[in-house]
Coordinates of C-alpha atoms in Angstrom, one line a residue:
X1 CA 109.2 24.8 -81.5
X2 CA 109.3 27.9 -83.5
X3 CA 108.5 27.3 -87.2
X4 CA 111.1 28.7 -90.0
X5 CA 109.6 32.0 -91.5
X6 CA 110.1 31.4 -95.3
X7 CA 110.2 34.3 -98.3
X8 CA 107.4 33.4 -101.5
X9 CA 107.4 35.8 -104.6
X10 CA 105.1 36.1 -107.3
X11 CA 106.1 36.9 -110.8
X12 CA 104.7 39.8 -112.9
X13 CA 105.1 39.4 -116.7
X14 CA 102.8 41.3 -119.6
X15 CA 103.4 38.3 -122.0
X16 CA 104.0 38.0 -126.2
X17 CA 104.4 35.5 -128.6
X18 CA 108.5 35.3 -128.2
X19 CA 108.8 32.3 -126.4
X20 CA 112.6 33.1 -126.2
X21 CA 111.7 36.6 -125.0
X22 CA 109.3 35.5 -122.7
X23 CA 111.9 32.6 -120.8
X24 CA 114.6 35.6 -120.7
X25 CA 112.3 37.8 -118.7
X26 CA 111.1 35.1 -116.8
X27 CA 114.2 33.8 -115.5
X28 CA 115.0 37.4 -115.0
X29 CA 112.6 38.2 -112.5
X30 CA 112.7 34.8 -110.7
X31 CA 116.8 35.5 -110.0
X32 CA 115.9 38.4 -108.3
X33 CA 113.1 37.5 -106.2
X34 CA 115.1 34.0 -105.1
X35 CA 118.1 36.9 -104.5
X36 CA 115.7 38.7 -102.7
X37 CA 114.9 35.8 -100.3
X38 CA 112.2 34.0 -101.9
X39 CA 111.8 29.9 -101.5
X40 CA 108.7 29.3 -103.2
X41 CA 108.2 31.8 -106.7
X42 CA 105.0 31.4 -108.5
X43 CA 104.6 32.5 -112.4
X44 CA 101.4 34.0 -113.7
X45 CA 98.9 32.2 -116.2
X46 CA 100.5 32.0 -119.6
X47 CA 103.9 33.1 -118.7
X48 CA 106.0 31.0 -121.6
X49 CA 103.7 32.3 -124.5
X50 CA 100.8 34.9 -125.3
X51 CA 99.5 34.4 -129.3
X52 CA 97.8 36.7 -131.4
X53 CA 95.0 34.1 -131.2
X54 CA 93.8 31.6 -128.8
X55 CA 94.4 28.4 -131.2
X56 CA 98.3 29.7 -131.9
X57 CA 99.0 27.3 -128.2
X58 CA 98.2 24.7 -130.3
X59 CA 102.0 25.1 -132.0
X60 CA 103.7 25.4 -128.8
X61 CA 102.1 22.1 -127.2
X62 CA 104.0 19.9 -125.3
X63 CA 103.5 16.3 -124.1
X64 CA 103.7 15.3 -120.2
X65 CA 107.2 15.5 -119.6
X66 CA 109.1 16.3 -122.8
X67 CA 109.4 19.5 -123.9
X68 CA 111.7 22.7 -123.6
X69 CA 109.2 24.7 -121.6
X70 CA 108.9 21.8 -119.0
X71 CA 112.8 21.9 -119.3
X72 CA 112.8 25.4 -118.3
X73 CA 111.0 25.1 -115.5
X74 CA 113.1 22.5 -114.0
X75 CA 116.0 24.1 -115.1
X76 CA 115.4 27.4 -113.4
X77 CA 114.3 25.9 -110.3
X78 CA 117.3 23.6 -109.7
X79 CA 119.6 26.2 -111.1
X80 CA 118.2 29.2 -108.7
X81 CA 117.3 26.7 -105.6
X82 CA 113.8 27.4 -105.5
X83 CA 110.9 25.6 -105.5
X84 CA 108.7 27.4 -108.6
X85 CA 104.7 27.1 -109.3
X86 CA 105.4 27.6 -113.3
X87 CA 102.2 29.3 -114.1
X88 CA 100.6 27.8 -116.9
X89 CA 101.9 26.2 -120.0
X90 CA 100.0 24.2 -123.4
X91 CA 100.3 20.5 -123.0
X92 CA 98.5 18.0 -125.2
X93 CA 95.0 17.1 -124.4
X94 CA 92.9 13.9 -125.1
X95 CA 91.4 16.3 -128.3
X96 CA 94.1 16.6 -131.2
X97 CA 92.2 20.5 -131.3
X98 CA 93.1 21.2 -128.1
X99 CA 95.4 21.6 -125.0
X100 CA 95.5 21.4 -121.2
X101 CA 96.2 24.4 -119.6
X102 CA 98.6 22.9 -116.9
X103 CA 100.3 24.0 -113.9
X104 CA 103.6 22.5 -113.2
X105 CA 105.1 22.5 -109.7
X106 CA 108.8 22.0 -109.3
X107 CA 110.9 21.6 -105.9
X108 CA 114.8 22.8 -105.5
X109 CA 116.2 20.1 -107.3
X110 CA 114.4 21.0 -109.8
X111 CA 112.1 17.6 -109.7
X112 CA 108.2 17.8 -110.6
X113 CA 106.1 17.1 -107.8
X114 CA 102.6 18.0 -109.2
X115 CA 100.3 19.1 -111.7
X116 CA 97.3 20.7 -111.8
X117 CA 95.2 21.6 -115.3
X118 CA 92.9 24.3 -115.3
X119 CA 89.0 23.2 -114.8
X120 CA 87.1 26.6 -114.9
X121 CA 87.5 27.7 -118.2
X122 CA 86.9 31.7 -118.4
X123 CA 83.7 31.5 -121.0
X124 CA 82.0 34.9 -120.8
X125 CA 80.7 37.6 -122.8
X126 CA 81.9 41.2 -120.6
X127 CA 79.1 43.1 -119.5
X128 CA 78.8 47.1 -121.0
X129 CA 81.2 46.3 -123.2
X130 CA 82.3 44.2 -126.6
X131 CA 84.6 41.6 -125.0
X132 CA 84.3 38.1 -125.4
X133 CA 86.2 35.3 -124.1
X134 CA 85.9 31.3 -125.3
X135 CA 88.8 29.8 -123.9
X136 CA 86.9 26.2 -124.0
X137 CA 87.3 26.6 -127.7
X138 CA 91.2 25.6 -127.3
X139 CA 91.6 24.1 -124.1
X140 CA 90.3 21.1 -122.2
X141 CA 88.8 21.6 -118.8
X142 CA 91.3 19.2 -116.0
X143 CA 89.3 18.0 -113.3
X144 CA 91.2 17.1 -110.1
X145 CA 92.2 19.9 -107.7
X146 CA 95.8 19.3 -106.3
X147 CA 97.3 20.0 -102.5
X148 CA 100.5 19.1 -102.4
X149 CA 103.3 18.9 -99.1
X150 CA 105.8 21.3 -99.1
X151 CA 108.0 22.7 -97.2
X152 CA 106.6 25.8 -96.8
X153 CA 103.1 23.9 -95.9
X154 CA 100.1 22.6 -97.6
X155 CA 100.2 23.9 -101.3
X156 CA 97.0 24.4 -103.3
X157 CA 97.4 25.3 -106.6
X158 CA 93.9 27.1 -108.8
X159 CA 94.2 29.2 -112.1
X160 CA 92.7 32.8 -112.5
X161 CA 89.1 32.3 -113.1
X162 CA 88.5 29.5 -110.7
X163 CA 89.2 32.0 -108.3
X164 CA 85.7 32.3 -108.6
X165 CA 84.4 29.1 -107.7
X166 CA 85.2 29.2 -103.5
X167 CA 83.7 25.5 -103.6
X168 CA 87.0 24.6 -105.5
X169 CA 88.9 25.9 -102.3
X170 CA 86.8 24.6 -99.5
X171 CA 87.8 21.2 -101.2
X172 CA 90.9 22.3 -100.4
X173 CA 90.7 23.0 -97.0
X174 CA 89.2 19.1 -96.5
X175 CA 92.8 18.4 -98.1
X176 CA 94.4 20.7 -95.3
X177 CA 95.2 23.4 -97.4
X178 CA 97.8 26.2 -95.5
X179 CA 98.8 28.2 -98.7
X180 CA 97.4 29.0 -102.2
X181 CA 99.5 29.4 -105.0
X182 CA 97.3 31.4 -107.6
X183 CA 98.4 32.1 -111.4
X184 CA 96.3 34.1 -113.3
X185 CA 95.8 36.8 -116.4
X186 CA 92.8 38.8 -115.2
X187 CA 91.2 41.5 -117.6
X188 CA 92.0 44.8 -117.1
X189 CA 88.1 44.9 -116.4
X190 CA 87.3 42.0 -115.0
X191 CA 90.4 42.8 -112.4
X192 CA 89.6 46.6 -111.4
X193 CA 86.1 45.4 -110.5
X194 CA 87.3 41.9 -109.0
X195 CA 90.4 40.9 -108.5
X196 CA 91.7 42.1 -104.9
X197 CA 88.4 41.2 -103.7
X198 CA 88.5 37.6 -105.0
X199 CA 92.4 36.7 -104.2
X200 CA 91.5 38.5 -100.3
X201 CA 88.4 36.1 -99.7
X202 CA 90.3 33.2 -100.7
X203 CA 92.7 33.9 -98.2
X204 CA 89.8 35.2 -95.1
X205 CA 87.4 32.2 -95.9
X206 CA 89.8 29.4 -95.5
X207 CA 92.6 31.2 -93.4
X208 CA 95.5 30.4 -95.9
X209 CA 98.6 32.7 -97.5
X210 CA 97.6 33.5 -101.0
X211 CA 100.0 34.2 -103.4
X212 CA 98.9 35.7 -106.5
X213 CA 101.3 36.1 -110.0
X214 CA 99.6 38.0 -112.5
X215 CA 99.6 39.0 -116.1
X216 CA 99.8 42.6 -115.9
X217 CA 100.2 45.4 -118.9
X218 CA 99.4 45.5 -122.8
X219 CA 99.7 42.4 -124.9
X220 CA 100.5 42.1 -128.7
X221 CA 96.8 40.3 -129.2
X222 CA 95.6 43.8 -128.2
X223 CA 94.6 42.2 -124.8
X224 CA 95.0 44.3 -121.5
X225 CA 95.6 42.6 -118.3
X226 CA 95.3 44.0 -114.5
X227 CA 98.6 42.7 -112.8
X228 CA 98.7 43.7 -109.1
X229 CA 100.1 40.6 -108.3
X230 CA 100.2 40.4 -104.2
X231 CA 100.6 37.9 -101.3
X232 CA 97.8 38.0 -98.8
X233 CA 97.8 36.8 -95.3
X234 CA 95.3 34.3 -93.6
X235 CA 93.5 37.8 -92.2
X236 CA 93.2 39.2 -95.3
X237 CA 96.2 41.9 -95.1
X238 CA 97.8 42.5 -98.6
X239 CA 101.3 41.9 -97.4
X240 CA 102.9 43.0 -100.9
X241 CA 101.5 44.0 -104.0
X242 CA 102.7 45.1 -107.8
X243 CA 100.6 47.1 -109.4
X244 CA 101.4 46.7 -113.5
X245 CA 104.0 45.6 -115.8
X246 CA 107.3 43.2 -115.2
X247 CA 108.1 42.9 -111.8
X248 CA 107.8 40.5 -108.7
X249 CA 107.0 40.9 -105.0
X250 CA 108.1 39.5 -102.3
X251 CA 106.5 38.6 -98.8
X252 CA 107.7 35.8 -95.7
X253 CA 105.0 33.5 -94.4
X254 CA 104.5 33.5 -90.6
X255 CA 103.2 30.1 -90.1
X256 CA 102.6 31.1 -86.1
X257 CA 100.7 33.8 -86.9
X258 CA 98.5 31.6 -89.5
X259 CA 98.4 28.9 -86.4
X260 CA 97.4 31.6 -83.9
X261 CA 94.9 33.2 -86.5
X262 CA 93.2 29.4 -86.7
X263 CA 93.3 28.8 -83.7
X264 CA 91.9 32.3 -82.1
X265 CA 89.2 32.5 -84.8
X266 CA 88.4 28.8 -85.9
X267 CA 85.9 29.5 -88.6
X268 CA 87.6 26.7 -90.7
X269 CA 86.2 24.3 -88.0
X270 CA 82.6 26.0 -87.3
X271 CA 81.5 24.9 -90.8
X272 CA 78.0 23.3 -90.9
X273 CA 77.6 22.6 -94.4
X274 CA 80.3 20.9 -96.3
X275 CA 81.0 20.9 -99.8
X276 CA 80.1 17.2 -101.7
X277 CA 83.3 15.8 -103.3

């Protein structure tokens, strides 16, 4: 039996303080990528609120399942008939001084069906350059990956910088992993020099659709993000891609041709070592 071919769309936002703003342009771009087929839209990192400092989340907190931003979300994805991956928003953590950066997924009826909080928090000092980045100071690491059913397959869900830890998705895979839904807010650096080749091995080492919302453009905070928010294919191929500012892009997942791909060239099932849990 032939498998339905379904449309996924990734959101492209460069992100302020407005909360109001930021819903409006949110919502915006979602309507048209569901109008322009998509099933399954994902938001980038941070898409309900960039502050002029790191601590100003701590004012826009929310606890698990009360709060206008979560209300949005489910909203929007009833409203538009959509399941939506809503990017990452400040809920409360188990330190008053802090917050979880979560990762709410909502079906078409607009009901939550999983959440994932960020565990790799992007701690780094920029090489060549004065940039510096402590995002442990405000937020509290999560530490259980999610895979969820959908209809559109297996759903990972991972947040910008654990892109880099490819230990994180092998986990996945053991959880039968088919697509990765991926939001992030690279650097403008840190994405020229890394991004495509990050969100591309994802997809090649474990055979999965990536799709990959980004922050992308000039914030208020005097940060600079990458964009070039794409959908990848389980061979690698950048099926769609948006290269900076608002937008979306849209892509359809071939679930035969990610069947054929595993089952042609099974280097999901040649693995030797695996990863300990």
């Amino acid at each position: 039996m032939m498998k339905e071919k379904y449309k996924v769309g990734a959101v492209q936002m460069a992100t302020g303080p407005n909360v109001s703003a930021n819903l409006f342009e949110a919502e915006r771009l979602i309507k048209e990528a569901v109008e322009d087929g998509a099933r399954l839209v994902v938001l980038p990192e941070n898409f309900a609120f960039m502050g002029k400092e790191d601590s100003d989340q701590l004012a826009v907190r929310e606890a698990d399942g009360d709060g206008p931003l979560q209300s949005f979300l489910a909203r929007v994805a009833k409203q538009h008939g959509a399941w939506l991956v809503g990017g990452t928003i400040p809920m409360v953590a188990s330190d008053p001084e802090k917050v979880r950066s979560a990762c709410l997924v909502f079906d078409d009826q607009g009901q939550r069906v999983a959440r994932y909080d960020k565990i790799h928090l992007f701690d780094v000092n920029l090489p060549g350059v004065d940039e510096r980045y402590r995002e442990s100071a405000i937020i509290e690491a999560g530490d259980a990956m999610v895979v969820v059913d959908s209809p559109f397959g297996r759903l990972g869900i991972a947040v910008c910088y654990d892109l880099r830890f490819p230990e994180m998705f092998r986990q996945m895979l053991d959880s039968g992993v088919e697509i990765l839904a991926i939001p992030s807010a690279f650097t403008a650096i840190t994405g020229k020099a890394h991004w495509e080749p990050l969100v591309r091995s994802r997809a090649i080492e474990n055979l999965a659709y990536v799709v990959a919302a980004a922050q992308g453009g000039f914030h208020l905070n005097g940060r600079e993000t990458h964009g070039h928010s794409m959908v990848v294919d389980p061979w690698g191929t950048i099926l769609a891609q948006v290269p900076r500012g608002s937008g979306y892009v849209c892509s359809s997942l071939d679930r035969e041709f990610q069947d054929s791909v595993r089952r042609s060239f099974p280097t999901i099932h040649h693995r030797r070592l695996k990863c300990g849990v």
